[in-house]
Short mmCIF file of C-alpha atoms and ligand atoms in Angstrom, two decimals:
data_model
loop_
_atom_site.label_atom_id
_atom_site.label_comp_id
_atom_site.label_asym_id
_atom_site.label_seq_id
_atom_site.Cartn_x
_atom_site.Cartn_y
_atom_site.Cartn_z
CA MET A 10 -29.20 -1.57 14.34
CA GLU A 11 -26.19 -2.27 12.10
CA ALA A 12 -24.29 0.61 13.67
CA THR A 13 -24.84 -0.96 17.10
CA LEU A 14 -23.57 -4.29 15.80
CA ALA A 15 -20.40 -2.63 14.55
CA ALA A 16 -19.80 -0.79 17.82
CA ASP A 17 -20.61 -3.94 19.83
CA ALA A 18 -17.93 -5.83 17.96
CA LEU A 19 -15.41 -3.06 18.34
CA THR A 20 -15.70 -2.06 22.00
CA PRO A 21 -14.37 -5.23 23.69
CA LEU A 22 -11.54 -5.45 21.17
CA ARG A 23 -10.51 -1.87 21.79
CA ALA A 24 -10.53 -2.51 25.56
CA ALA A 25 -8.43 -5.68 25.23
CA PHE A 26 -5.95 -3.92 22.97
CA GLU A 27 -5.59 -1.00 25.37
CA ARG A 28 -4.93 -3.45 28.21
CA GLY A 29 -2.03 -4.84 26.20
CA LYS A 30 -3.51 -8.31 25.89
CA THR A 31 -2.08 -8.89 22.42
CA ARG A 32 1.41 -7.55 23.14
CA PRO A 33 3.17 -10.74 24.34
CA LEU A 34 4.46 -12.89 21.49
CA ALA A 35 3.38 -15.95 23.48
CA PHE A 36 -0.25 -14.80 23.29
CA ARG A 37 -0.02 -14.21 19.53
CA ARG A 38 1.50 -17.67 19.07
CA GLN A 39 -1.27 -19.23 21.09
CA GLN A 40 -3.92 -17.53 18.90
CA LEU A 41 -2.14 -18.67 15.73
CA GLU A 42 -2.05 -22.24 17.06
CA ALA A 43 -5.77 -21.94 17.83
CA LEU A 44 -6.44 -20.76 14.27
CA ARG A 45 -4.51 -23.79 13.02
CA ARG A 46 -6.73 -26.08 15.12
CA LEU A 47 -9.83 -24.26 13.86
CA ILE A 48 -8.83 -25.30 10.33
CA THR A 49 -7.50 -28.80 10.93
CA GLU A 50 -10.31 -29.94 13.23
CA ASN A 51 -12.99 -28.71 10.81
CA GLU A 52 -11.46 -29.57 7.46
CA GLU A 53 -14.46 -31.59 6.26
CA ARG A 54 -16.89 -28.82 7.18
CA PHE A 55 -14.85 -26.30 5.21
CA PHE A 56 -14.81 -28.65 2.22
CA GLU A 57 -18.62 -28.96 2.46
CA ALA A 58 -19.16 -25.21 2.76
CA LEU A 59 -16.84 -24.46 -0.17
CA ALA A 60 -18.59 -27.11 -2.28
CA LYS A 61 -21.98 -25.66 -1.39
CA ASP A 62 -21.06 -22.05 -2.14
CA LEU A 63 -18.78 -22.51 -5.14
CA GLY A 64 -18.82 -26.18 -6.13
CA LYS A 65 -15.16 -26.02 -5.20
CA PRO A 66 -13.35 -29.32 -5.91
CA THR A 67 -11.79 -30.72 -2.73
CA VAL A 68 -8.23 -30.55 -4.09
CA GLU A 69 -8.68 -26.88 -5.00
CA ALA A 70 -10.34 -26.18 -1.64
CA TYR A 71 -7.47 -27.81 0.19
CA ALA A 72 -4.60 -26.33 -1.83
CA SER A 73 -5.85 -22.78 -2.30
CA GLU A 74 -7.73 -22.24 0.94
CA LEU A 75 -6.88 -24.52 3.88
CA ALA A 76 -3.30 -25.58 3.10
CA PHE A 77 -2.49 -22.01 2.15
CA ILE A 78 -3.51 -20.75 5.60
CA LEU A 79 -1.84 -23.65 7.42
CA GLU A 80 1.45 -22.96 5.64
CA ASP A 81 1.12 -19.27 6.35
CA ILE A 82 0.64 -20.02 10.06
CA SER A 83 3.65 -22.38 10.20
CA TYR A 84 5.85 -19.89 8.36
CA THR A 85 4.74 -17.07 10.66
CA LEU A 86 5.31 -19.10 13.83
CA LYS A 87 8.79 -19.97 12.60
CA HIS A 88 9.78 -16.35 11.91
CA LEU A 89 7.73 -14.30 14.35
CA LYS A 90 10.47 -13.76 16.90
CA GLU A 91 12.89 -12.53 14.24
CA TRP A 92 10.29 -10.19 12.64
CA ALA A 93 9.27 -8.69 15.99
CA ARG A 94 12.83 -8.04 17.13
CA PRO A 95 13.87 -4.36 17.35
CA GLU A 96 15.82 -3.49 14.21
CA LYS A 97 19.08 -1.67 14.94
CA VAL A 98 20.10 1.06 12.50
CA LYS A 99 23.21 3.26 12.32
CA THR A 100 23.31 6.41 14.44
CA PRO A 101 25.20 9.32 12.84
CA LEU A 102 28.11 10.84 14.67
CA VAL A 103 26.16 13.97 15.48
CA HIS A 104 23.88 11.93 17.78
CA ALA A 105 26.57 9.82 19.33
CA ILE A 106 26.54 8.61 21.99
CA GLY A 107 23.17 7.08 21.11
CA ARG A 108 21.38 3.99 19.82
CA SER A 109 18.76 3.99 17.06
CA GLU A 110 16.24 1.27 16.41
CA ILE A 111 12.94 0.56 14.69
CA LEU A 112 10.30 -1.04 16.88
CA ARG A 113 7.37 -2.92 15.36
CA GLU A 114 4.25 -2.00 17.26
CA PRO A 115 0.73 -3.25 16.60
CA LEU A 116 -1.64 -0.78 14.99
CA GLY A 117 -4.64 -1.49 17.22
CA VAL A 118 -8.05 -2.72 16.11
CA VAL A 119 -8.25 -3.63 12.45
CA LEU A 120 -11.05 -4.47 10.03
CA VAL A 121 -10.66 -7.24 7.44
CA ILE A 122 -13.29 -7.31 4.67
CA GLY A 123 -13.25 -10.43 2.47
CA PRO A 124 -14.55 -11.32 -1.00
CA TRP A 125 -16.40 -14.49 -2.03
CA ASN A 126 -14.00 -16.18 -4.46
CA TYR A 127 -11.60 -17.59 -1.85
CA PRO A 128 -13.93 -16.95 1.08
CA VAL A 129 -11.82 -18.73 3.69
CA GLN A 130 -8.27 -17.91 2.63
CA LEU A 131 -8.96 -14.24 2.05
CA VAL A 132 -10.23 -13.56 5.56
CA PHE A 133 -7.86 -15.87 7.43
CA ALA A 134 -4.60 -14.99 5.61
CA PRO A 135 -4.90 -11.30 6.57
CA LEU A 136 -5.91 -12.46 10.06
CA VAL A 137 -2.61 -14.36 10.39
CA GLY A 138 -0.80 -11.07 9.71
CA ALA A 139 -3.04 -9.10 12.06
CA ILE A 140 -2.62 -11.56 14.95
CA SER A 141 1.12 -12.00 14.44
CA ALA A 142 1.65 -8.24 14.63
CA GLY A 143 -0.44 -8.04 17.83
CA ASN A 144 -3.69 -6.48 16.64
CA CYS A 145 -7.32 -7.13 17.48
CA THR A 146 -9.46 -7.90 14.44
CA VAL A 147 -13.02 -7.77 13.17
CA LEU A 148 -13.55 -10.11 10.22
CA LYS A 149 -16.31 -9.43 7.70
CA PRO A 150 -16.63 -12.43 5.37
CA SER A 151 -18.54 -12.12 2.09
CA GLU A 152 -22.32 -12.54 2.22
CA MET A 153 -22.18 -14.05 -1.29
CA THR A 154 -20.76 -17.29 0.12
CA PRO A 155 -23.15 -17.78 3.06
CA ALA A 156 -22.13 -21.34 3.98
CA CYS A 157 -18.50 -20.25 4.45
CA SER A 158 -19.48 -17.02 6.19
CA ASP A 159 -21.73 -18.89 8.66
CA LEU A 160 -19.06 -21.49 9.35
CA ILE A 161 -16.41 -18.84 10.01
CA ALA A 162 -18.84 -16.99 12.32
CA GLU A 163 -19.59 -20.22 14.20
CA LEU A 164 -15.99 -21.40 14.62
CA VAL A 165 -14.06 -18.21 15.34
CA PRO A 166 -15.59 -17.63 18.83
CA LYS A 167 -15.05 -21.31 19.69
CA TYR A 168 -11.32 -21.24 18.95
CA LEU A 169 -10.10 -17.65 19.13
CA ASP A 170 -10.24 -15.21 22.02
CA PRO A 171 -13.48 -13.19 21.61
CA GLU A 172 -11.73 -10.16 23.09
CA VAL A 173 -9.28 -10.29 20.21
CA VAL A 174 -11.09 -11.59 17.12
CA ARG A 175 -14.75 -11.11 16.20
CA VAL A 176 -16.81 -11.88 13.13
CA VAL A 177 -19.54 -9.61 11.79
CA GLU A 178 -21.59 -11.20 9.04
CA GLY A 179 -23.59 -9.29 6.46
CA GLY A 180 -23.67 -7.41 3.20
CA ILE A 181 -23.66 -3.77 2.20
CA PRO A 182 -25.59 -2.29 5.21
CA GLU A 183 -23.46 -4.12 7.77
CA THR A 184 -20.19 -3.33 5.97
CA SER A 185 -21.22 0.30 5.59
CA ALA A 186 -21.89 0.49 9.33
CA LEU A 187 -18.49 -1.05 10.06
CA LEU A 188 -16.87 1.50 7.76
CA GLU A 189 -18.46 4.34 9.75
CA GLU A 190 -16.39 3.33 12.79
CA ARG A 191 -12.85 4.46 13.46
CA TRP A 192 -10.33 1.68 12.75
CA ASP A 193 -6.58 1.61 13.06
CA TYR A 194 -6.28 -0.24 9.75
CA ILE A 195 -8.63 -1.55 7.07
CA PHE A 196 -7.61 -4.53 4.96
CA PHE A 197 -9.99 -4.88 2.02
CA THR A 198 -10.05 -7.54 -0.67
CA GLY A 199 -12.61 -7.15 -3.43
CA SER A 200 -13.59 -5.17 -6.47
CA THR A 201 -12.08 -1.87 -7.59
CA MET A 202 -15.50 -0.23 -7.32
CA VAL A 203 -16.02 -1.15 -3.65
CA GLY A 204 -12.32 -0.47 -3.01
CA ARG A 205 -13.04 3.19 -3.81
CA ILE A 206 -15.91 3.22 -1.28
CA VAL A 207 -13.63 1.74 1.38
CA TYR A 208 -10.85 4.22 0.60
CA LEU A 209 -13.25 7.17 0.92
CA ALA A 210 -14.61 5.87 4.24
CA ALA A 211 -11.08 5.34 5.54
CA ALA A 212 -10.05 8.86 4.52
CA LYS A 213 -12.64 10.29 6.90
CA HIS A 214 -10.61 9.00 9.86
CA LEU A 215 -7.23 9.04 8.07
CA THR A 216 -7.17 5.27 8.48
CA PRO A 217 -4.44 3.49 6.51
CA VAL A 218 -5.60 0.75 4.16
CA THR A 219 -4.57 -2.18 2.08
CA LEU A 220 -6.73 -2.54 -1.01
CA GLU A 221 -6.38 -5.93 -2.67
CA LEU A 222 -8.33 -5.35 -5.88
CA GLY A 223 -8.67 -6.99 -9.28
CA GLY A 224 -8.43 -6.11 -12.94
CA LYS A 225 -7.60 -7.72 -16.23
CA SER A 226 -4.40 -9.75 -15.92
CA PRO A 227 -2.84 -10.35 -19.34
CA CYS A 228 -1.04 -13.44 -20.50
CA ILE A 229 1.52 -12.80 -23.23
CA VAL A 230 2.59 -15.79 -25.30
CA ASP A 231 5.45 -15.43 -27.76
CA ALA A 232 6.37 -17.58 -30.74
CA THR A 233 9.24 -19.31 -28.90
CA CYS A 234 7.14 -20.71 -26.03
CA ASP A 235 6.95 -24.39 -25.11
CA LEU A 236 3.45 -24.79 -26.52
CA GLN A 237 2.19 -27.81 -24.56
CA THR A 238 3.30 -26.60 -21.14
CA THR A 239 2.15 -23.07 -21.92
CA ALA A 240 -1.31 -24.30 -22.87
CA ARG A 241 -1.62 -26.52 -19.77
CA ARG A 242 -0.50 -23.76 -17.39
CA ILE A 243 -2.80 -21.14 -18.91
CA VAL A 244 -5.78 -23.51 -18.91
CA TRP A 245 -5.05 -24.54 -15.31
CA GLY A 246 -4.66 -20.93 -14.10
CA LYS A 247 -7.74 -19.75 -15.97
CA PHE A 248 -10.19 -22.52 -15.06
CA PHE A 249 -9.05 -23.09 -11.45
CA ASN A 250 -12.05 -22.09 -9.28
CA ALA A 251 -14.01 -21.72 -12.54
CA GLY A 252 -12.04 -18.61 -13.45
CA GLN A 253 -13.05 -16.75 -10.29
CA THR A 254 -9.51 -15.91 -9.22
CA CYS A 255 -8.27 -12.35 -8.89
CA VAL A 256 -5.00 -13.26 -10.62
CA ALA A 257 -6.49 -15.59 -13.25
CA PRO A 258 -5.18 -14.89 -16.76
CA ASP A 259 -7.97 -12.63 -18.00
CA TYR A 260 -6.99 -12.73 -21.67
CA VAL A 261 -4.21 -14.03 -23.91
CA LEU A 262 -2.13 -11.91 -26.27
CA CYS A 263 -0.29 -14.19 -28.68
CA HIS A 264 1.59 -13.89 -31.91
CA GLU A 265 -0.56 -14.36 -35.02
CA LYS A 266 1.47 -17.41 -36.02
CA THR A 267 1.10 -19.00 -32.61
CA GLU A 268 -2.65 -18.58 -32.29
CA GLY A 269 -3.74 -21.72 -34.20
CA PRO A 270 -1.39 -24.19 -32.46
CA LEU A 271 -2.01 -22.55 -29.05
CA LEU A 272 -5.79 -22.85 -29.41
CA GLU A 273 -5.40 -26.52 -30.35
CA ALA A 274 -3.10 -27.20 -27.41
CA MET A 275 -5.48 -25.41 -25.00
CA ARG A 276 -8.44 -27.38 -26.35
CA ALA A 277 -6.51 -30.59 -25.68
CA ALA A 278 -5.62 -29.40 -22.17
CA VAL A 279 -9.28 -28.64 -21.35
CA THR A 280 -10.27 -32.17 -22.41
CA GLU A 281 -7.33 -33.71 -20.55
CA PHE A 282 -8.27 -31.87 -17.31
CA TYR A 283 -12.07 -31.95 -17.36
CA GLY A 284 -12.98 -34.71 -19.85
CA ALA A 285 -15.28 -34.42 -22.85
CA ASP A 286 -18.11 -33.15 -20.62
CA PRO A 287 -16.74 -30.71 -18.02
CA LYS A 288 -20.23 -30.44 -16.49
CA ALA A 289 -19.81 -33.98 -15.21
CA SER A 290 -16.28 -33.38 -13.92
CA PRO A 291 -15.82 -33.24 -10.14
CA ASP A 292 -12.79 -31.04 -10.81
CA PHE A 293 -14.54 -28.04 -12.31
CA GLY A 294 -16.24 -25.47 -10.05
CA ARG A 295 -19.43 -23.44 -10.36
CA ILE A 296 -20.28 -19.74 -10.71
CA VAL A 297 -20.99 -18.16 -7.33
CA ASN A 298 -24.58 -17.12 -8.06
CA GLU A 299 -27.18 -16.59 -10.78
CA ARG A 300 -26.44 -12.88 -11.12
CA HIS A 301 -22.79 -13.52 -11.97
CA HIS A 302 -23.81 -16.41 -14.24
CA GLU A 303 -26.09 -14.05 -16.15
CA ARG A 304 -23.32 -11.42 -16.36
CA LEU A 305 -20.88 -13.97 -17.82
CA VAL A 306 -23.36 -15.35 -20.33
CA GLY A 307 -24.04 -11.73 -21.34
CA LEU A 308 -20.32 -11.19 -21.93
CA LEU A 309 -20.27 -14.21 -24.24
CA GLY A 310 -22.89 -12.53 -26.43
CA ASP A 311 -23.04 -14.01 -29.92
CA ALA A 312 -19.45 -15.21 -29.87
CA LYS A 313 -18.73 -18.60 -31.42
CA PRO A 314 -16.41 -20.19 -28.88
CA VAL A 315 -13.52 -22.33 -30.08
CA VAL A 316 -13.90 -24.36 -26.88
CA GLY A 317 -16.94 -24.69 -24.59
CA GLY A 318 -19.57 -21.98 -24.45
CA ASP A 319 -22.44 -24.09 -23.11
CA HIS A 320 -24.10 -23.11 -19.86
CA ASP A 321 -26.86 -24.11 -17.46
CA VAL A 322 -28.05 -21.52 -14.99
CA SER A 323 -29.92 -24.13 -12.88
CA GLN A 324 -26.51 -25.57 -11.96
CA ARG A 325 -24.66 -22.25 -12.15
CA TYR A 326 -22.52 -24.02 -14.76
CA LEU A 327 -20.54 -22.31 -17.48
CA ALA A 328 -18.19 -24.54 -19.48
CA PRO A 329 -14.47 -23.77 -19.73
CA THR A 330 -14.71 -21.45 -22.73
CA ILE A 331 -12.09 -20.13 -25.13
CA LEU A 332 -12.80 -17.38 -27.65
CA SER A 333 -10.73 -16.34 -30.66
CA GLY A 334 -11.10 -13.42 -33.05
CA VAL A 335 -11.78 -11.10 -30.12
CA SER A 336 -11.12 -7.40 -30.57
CA ALA A 337 -10.08 -4.84 -27.96
CA GLU A 338 -13.46 -3.10 -28.37
CA ASP A 339 -15.58 -6.16 -27.53
CA PRO A 340 -17.55 -6.01 -24.23
CA ILE A 341 -15.52 -8.90 -22.84
CA MET A 342 -12.41 -6.71 -23.00
CA GLN A 343 -14.02 -3.82 -21.08
CA GLU A 344 -14.25 -5.43 -17.61
CA GLU A 345 -12.56 -8.08 -15.46
CA ILE A 346 -14.09 -11.36 -16.66
CA PHE A 347 -13.88 -13.25 -13.35
CA GLY A 348 -15.28 -16.45 -14.82
CA PRO A 349 -14.29 -19.35 -17.11
CA ILE A 350 -14.06 -17.43 -20.39
CA LEU A 351 -10.67 -16.89 -22.01
CA PRO A 352 -10.46 -14.49 -24.97
CA VAL A 353 -7.42 -14.85 -27.21
CA LEU A 354 -6.22 -11.77 -29.11
CA THR A 355 -3.40 -11.65 -31.61
CA VAL A 356 -0.51 -9.21 -31.88
CA GLY A 357 2.31 -8.83 -34.41
CA SER A 358 5.15 -8.55 -31.91
CA ILE A 359 6.13 -8.49 -28.25
CA ASP A 360 6.28 -4.68 -28.45
CA GLU A 361 2.69 -4.56 -29.64
CA ALA A 362 1.68 -6.73 -26.68
CA ILE A 363 3.53 -4.36 -24.33
CA GLU A 364 1.73 -1.36 -25.85
CA PHE A 365 -1.62 -3.11 -25.46
CA VAL A 366 -0.99 -3.74 -21.76
CA ASN A 367 0.33 -0.23 -21.12
CA ALA A 368 -2.73 1.36 -22.71
CA ARG A 369 -4.86 -0.12 -19.88
CA GLU A 370 -5.05 -0.06 -16.06
CA LYS A 371 -2.06 -1.63 -14.33
CA PRO A 372 -3.04 -5.28 -13.78
CA LEU A 373 -2.78 -7.34 -10.60
CA ALA A 374 -0.74 -10.01 -12.40
CA LEU A 375 0.99 -10.40 -15.73
CA TYR A 376 2.11 -13.67 -17.28
CA VAL A 377 4.63 -14.12 -20.04
CA PHE A 378 5.33 -17.42 -21.77
CA THR A 379 8.55 -17.59 -23.75
CA SER A 380 11.76 -19.56 -24.15
CA ASP A 381 13.60 -16.33 -24.84
CA ASN A 382 14.80 -14.69 -21.62
CA SER A 383 15.35 -11.36 -23.34
CA ASN A 384 11.65 -11.25 -24.29
CA ALA A 385 10.66 -12.03 -20.69
CA ASP A 386 12.99 -9.30 -19.42
CA ARG A 387 11.65 -6.82 -21.96
CA VAL A 388 8.05 -7.42 -20.87
CA LEU A 389 8.98 -7.22 -17.17
CA ALA A 390 10.99 -4.03 -17.63
CA ARG A 391 8.44 -2.19 -19.76
CA THR A 392 5.15 -3.06 -18.08
CA SER A 393 3.88 -2.49 -14.56
CA SER A 394 1.76 -5.03 -12.67
CA GLY A 395 1.21 -6.09 -9.05
CA GLY A 396 3.14 -9.32 -9.66
CA ALA A 397 4.27 -11.43 -12.59
CA CYS A 398 5.29 -14.95 -13.58
CA VAL A 399 7.47 -16.15 -16.41
CA ASN A 400 6.23 -19.47 -17.84
CA GLU A 401 3.73 -19.91 -15.01
CA THR A 402 0.32 -18.69 -13.82
CA LEU A 403 -0.99 -18.01 -10.27
CA ALA A 404 1.91 -19.69 -8.47
CA HIS A 405 3.76 -16.51 -7.42
CA LEU A 406 1.06 -16.22 -4.75
CA ALA A 407 2.37 -19.26 -2.97
CA VAL A 408 5.93 -17.97 -2.47
CA PRO A 409 5.71 -16.57 1.07
CA GLU A 410 8.39 -13.90 0.72
CA LEU A 411 6.96 -12.42 -2.48
CA PRO A 412 4.74 -9.48 -1.45
CA PHE A 413 1.29 -10.00 -2.93
CA GLY A 414 -0.66 -6.91 -3.95
CA GLY A 415 -1.62 -4.59 -6.76
CA VAL A 416 -0.36 -1.35 -8.21
CA GLY A 417 -2.41 1.55 -9.56
CA GLY A 418 -5.93 0.35 -10.34
CA SER A 419 -5.22 -3.17 -9.07
CA GLY A 420 -4.61 -2.11 -5.49
CA LEU A 421 -2.56 -0.57 -2.77
CA GLY A 422 -0.25 -2.35 -0.33
CA ALA A 423 0.80 -5.98 -0.18
CA TYR A 424 0.98 -8.94 2.19
CA HIS A 425 2.04 -12.61 2.66
CA GLY A 426 4.95 -13.88 4.76
CA SER A 427 6.86 -11.14 6.56
CA HIS A 428 5.00 -8.55 4.47
CA SER A 429 1.78 -9.43 6.33
CA PHE A 430 3.50 -8.78 9.65
CA GLU A 431 4.84 -5.46 8.31
CA THR A 432 1.45 -4.46 6.90
CA PHE A 433 -0.18 -4.76 10.32
CA SER A 434 2.72 -3.13 12.21
CA HIS A 435 3.75 0.44 12.72
CA ARG A 436 7.50 0.99 12.33
CA LYS A 437 8.28 3.22 15.27
CA SER A 438 11.59 5.07 15.12
CA VAL A 439 13.36 5.37 18.44
CA LEU A 440 16.57 7.19 19.33
CA ARG A 441 17.92 6.41 22.79
CA ARG A 442 20.48 8.78 24.26
CA LYS A 443 22.32 9.28 27.50
CA THR A 444 22.06 12.64 29.19
CA TRP A 445 25.79 13.05 28.74
CA PRO A 446 27.66 14.52 27.00
CA ASP A 447 25.36 17.51 26.56
CA LEU A 448 27.38 19.78 24.30
CA LYS A 449 26.35 23.40 24.31
CA LEU A 450 27.19 23.67 20.62
CA ARG A 451 23.59 23.03 19.47
CA TYR A 452 21.88 25.40 21.86
CA PRO A 453 21.35 29.14 21.32
CA PRO A 454 22.94 31.58 21.34
CA TYR A 455 24.37 30.42 17.98
CA GLU A 456 26.82 33.19 17.45
CA GLY A 457 30.22 31.86 16.36
CA LYS A 458 29.01 28.23 16.20
CA LEU A 459 28.30 27.78 12.46
CA GLY A 460 31.84 26.75 11.56
CA LYS A 461 31.98 24.06 14.25
CA ILE A 462 28.49 22.81 13.36
CA ARG A 463 29.60 22.50 9.73
CA MET A 464 32.51 20.34 10.87
CA VAL A 465 30.30 18.01 12.90
CA MET A 466 27.41 17.76 10.41
CA GLY A 467 29.47 17.79 7.23
P1 LIG B 19 -16.88 -6.92 -3.80
O1 LIG B 19 -16.09 -5.69 -3.87
O2 LIG B 19 -18.24 -6.95 -4.42
O3 LIG B 19 -17.11 -7.37 -2.28
C1 LIG B 19 -16.05 -7.46 -1.35
C2 LIG B 19 -16.57 -7.16 0.04
O4 LIG B 19 -17.10 -5.84 0.08
C3 LIG B 19 -17.69 -8.09 0.51
O5 LIG B 19 -17.41 -8.47 1.84
C4 LIG B 19 -18.93 -7.22 0.42
O6 LIG B 19 -19.86 -7.52 1.43
C5 LIG B 19 -18.41 -5.83 0.61
N1 LIG B 19 -19.19 -4.83 -0.14
C6 LIG B 19 -19.79 -5.00 -1.35
N2 LIG B 19 -20.39 -3.84 -1.74
C7 LIG B 19 -20.16 -2.95 -0.76
C8 LIG B 19 -20.53 -1.58 -0.56
N3 LIG B 19 -21.26 -0.92 -1.47
N4 LIG B 19 -20.13 -0.97 0.57
C9 LIG B 19 -19.39 -1.61 1.49
N5 LIG B 19 -19.03 -2.91 1.36
C10 LIG B 19 -19.41 -3.58 0.27
O7 LIG B 19 -15.95 -8.05 -4.41
P2 LIG B 19 -16.29 -9.56 -4.67
O8 LIG B 19 -17.29 -9.63 -5.77
O9 LIG B 19 -16.57 -10.28 -3.40
O10 LIG B 19 -14.86 -10.12 -5.19
C11 LIG B 19 -14.50 -10.05 -6.51
C12 LIG B 19 -13.45 -8.99 -6.76
O11 LIG B 19 -12.42 -9.08 -5.81
C13 LIG B 19 -12.78 -9.12 -8.11
O12 LIG B 19 -12.59 -7.85 -8.68
C14 LIG B 19 -11.44 -9.76 -7.76
O13 LIG B 19 -10.43 -9.51 -8.72
C15 LIG B 19 -11.16 -9.11 -6.46
N6 LIG B 19 -10.25 -9.93 -5.67
C16 LIG B 19 -9.01 -9.46 -5.41
C17 LIG B 19 -8.12 -10.25 -4.69
C18 LIG B 19 -6.73 -9.78 -4.37
O14 LIG B 19 -6.10 -10.42 -3.55
N7 LIG B 19 -6.22 -8.71 -4.95
C19 LIG B 19 -8.50 -11.50 -4.26
C20 LIG B 19 -9.78 -11.94 -4.53
C21 LIG B 19 -10.66 -11.14 -5.24
#
């Protein structure tokens, strides 16, 4: 049954693509405008769905989901013509008289699989790229956030052309059936474990992929940092969406001497942001489901948190929690935390912090807080991560021309801004020549021609 569902979604899209429906830029623009209306005319319903699934505060829902997509659409509409233009490149003398150019052509029918933590942004932002580059798309939102998934499935056919964009809802069986089909591109956002499953399925058809995965993103704090701002920015980046952000600071590495004052400043920031009782704060989200709540409480173990630690499964609540005295061997350091728990570890020097990071999988993001530019440069030069910020957390995501993606274990490929358009385009190399002159020099018989060919080719 699932296999039929997958094929049913695919067939009309394939037919529309083959007919060239998505080729004109005017059509792509019209679909992007329709996606904009889908968001703006249903803003309240998205807020409700995000609150139901994740207890997402309205400001966070607006900034990190809806406004993000709206800005992406505006930026894309502004630049689409320029991105889609044939790109002229130099033609070497040997091929003169000729003209060489790179054409951006759509890939075909693409599959976008989304996670639950930003359930709206992370299906629609890839869709902006897919539409702008002229593809047809099947969207598979996460089943873990059913209110958002249902809303997306209800609205997409009302606003977007059903021959061009379709939604298939469901969990593992439905996604597995979709992965059996032959796609021209698969754009996956989710865990490293499922990323491997997607990659294997794609290999069967030699389908190219983007894998937007996760990992443990470190936050290095040196002794010269501006303590108050550092604490506020780490606490904000960590507890935004209750820590369920792929680029959330997973753990802090700070100098032994800085630990005490940093913990104090972070405690103050938690109280400033969420009050004395974060459970009562409208600005602090909830854990997506009971299973993840249980996993997070398990990771806390017997730790004695410096901040927070209390939890209530009936409300899927886990307080903003900060741990100190954590060692690299503790369970909390063995997996991506993906929740509101921040372990703080100490190191003796910046070099020790660099070694710690390099002994692990390459992270999706890395943050360094320092007033010393040479320390920032040293960390950037000697570590590898998908992206990085100096004296900031999360915000590199919102710069449209910074490609967003992982490296090594944190993913493959990148998108945002023009990079989304490029991700969903094939760069086709074209050499155009006249039929004259047609020098006999290159054709057999070659006898006596090597010297002249050397002169032409160098
Ligand atoms: P997930 O891998 O469990 O699920 C992602 C998608 O895969 C869902 O749509 C789900 O239905 C599907 N899926 C799950 N199991 C599957 C299987 N066995 N076969 C086929 N499909 C399957 O991820 P998640 O829990 O939704 O999201 C959390 C993870 O995503 C974290 O690791 C986080 O860091 C990462 N993430 C990365 C980014 C990024 O942009 N790099 C953004 C958000 C989240």
